[in-house]
């Protein structure tokens, strides 16, 4: 079941630069998307979300872009900080299809080097 | 900041034994969930619970699993007869509303079945 795909298992960036994490989805019923950050042996921590009626949502250093026609979303972190080093999960839900459950991608491990 | 709390943080159990994982969702939240993550795999949805009943469950959530809200604050996941493949990190989560609402996760309960 690959409804949500994060094709890059890892990403390494320099402190102060932009981190761009990508996510693709296949299910057109998805209409709400979230990004979570996760440290080992801890629960996912909510970062930012976007509804399908928008194409951009910004919160401080974090911006999520949604391209519905391409079924693609991305998370931009600017500027990246060493404390951002973690695994980032993209998740999607499709309540209009009757489901509120989150479907997760496999995650991308971000390393921000000082 | 309100958070979802889970106990125990780690439990080791013999195959075939019953396990109960406990969660205290965020106090004004109405929707409750269990997810799990087997080591090295995706975070997977197990079950959602609203208004004292299961609203959705996955294929993983078979007859050996059950959920209960025994009082106004706790939400439990019971695994009746554990199998080796039940070894995973189990995350409880909650949200204020259903659709389009952020789901907040607890720190997880690591279950090891031996």
mmCIF file of C-alpha atoms in Angstrom, chain A residues 1 4 31-32 36 38 41-44 46 89 95 99-102 104 106, chain B residues 31 33 35 37 42-43 45 56 89 91 98-103 105-107:
data_model
loop_
_atom_site.group_PDB
_atom_site.id
_atom_site.type_symbol
_atom_site.label_atom_id
_atom_site.label_comp_id
_atom_site.label_asym_id
_atom_site.label_seq_id
_atom_site.Cartn_x
_atom_site.Cartn_y
_atom_site.Cartn_z
ATOM 1 C CA UNK A 1 0.000 0.000 0.000
ATOM 2 C CA UNK A 4 1.670 8.172 0.276
ATOM 3 C CA UNK A 31 -7.963 16.265 1.040
ATOM 4 C CA UNK A 32 -6.029 17.053 4.193
ATOM 5 C CA UNK A 36 5.064 15.365 11.408
ATOM 6 C CA UNK A 38 9.725 12.311 14.773
ATOM 7 C CA UNK A 41 11.546 6.223 20.300
ATOM 8 C CA UNK A 42 9.183 9.216 20.467
ATOM 9 C CA UNK A 43 5.775 9.942 19.022
ATOM 10 C CA UNK A 44 5.239 12.018 15.889
ATOM 11 C CA UNK A 46 2.736 17.824 14.479
ATOM 12 C CA UNK A 89 6.634 12.098 7.870
ATOM 13 C CA UNK A 95 -12.551 12.586 5.141
ATOM 14 C CA UNK A 99 -12.109 8.187 6.279
ATOM 15 C CA UNK A 100 -10.372 10.333 8.903
ATOM 16 C CA UNK A 101 -7.458 7.980 9.381
ATOM 17 C CA UNK A 102 -3.999 9.215 8.525
ATOM 18 C CA UNK A 104 1.705 7.912 6.425
ATOM 19 C CA UNK A 106 7.843 6.056 5.047
ATOM 20 C CA UNK B 31 -11.688 11.520 18.691
ATOM 21 C CA UNK B 33 -6.889 6.673 17.753
ATOM 22 C CA UNK B 35 -1.505 3.630 15.466
ATOM 23 C CA UNK B 37 4.967 1.326 13.930
ATOM 24 C CA UNK B 42 5.593 2.985 8.328
ATOM 25 C CA UNK B 43 3.307 4.300 11.007
ATOM 26 C CA UNK B 45 -3.481 3.158 11.471
ATOM 27 C CA UNK B 56 -13.097 2.955 11.667
ATOM 28 C CA UNK B 89 5.663 0.902 19.018
ATOM 29 C CA UNK B 91 0.933 5.294 19.498
ATOM 30 C CA UNK B 98 -12.676 14.589 13.151
ATOM 31 C CA UNK B 99 -12.235 15.827 9.645
ATOM 32 C CA UNK B 100 -9.578 18.421 8.976
ATOM 33 C CA UNK B 101 -8.332 18.505 12.509
ATOM 34 C CA UNK B 102 -4.803 17.944 13.683
ATOM 35 C CA UNK B 103 -4.169 14.582 15.290
ATOM 36 C CA UNK B 105 0.270 11.709 19.174
ATOM 37 C CA UNK B 106 1.575 10.379 22.450
ATOM 38 C CA UNK B 107 5.154 9.300 23.063
#
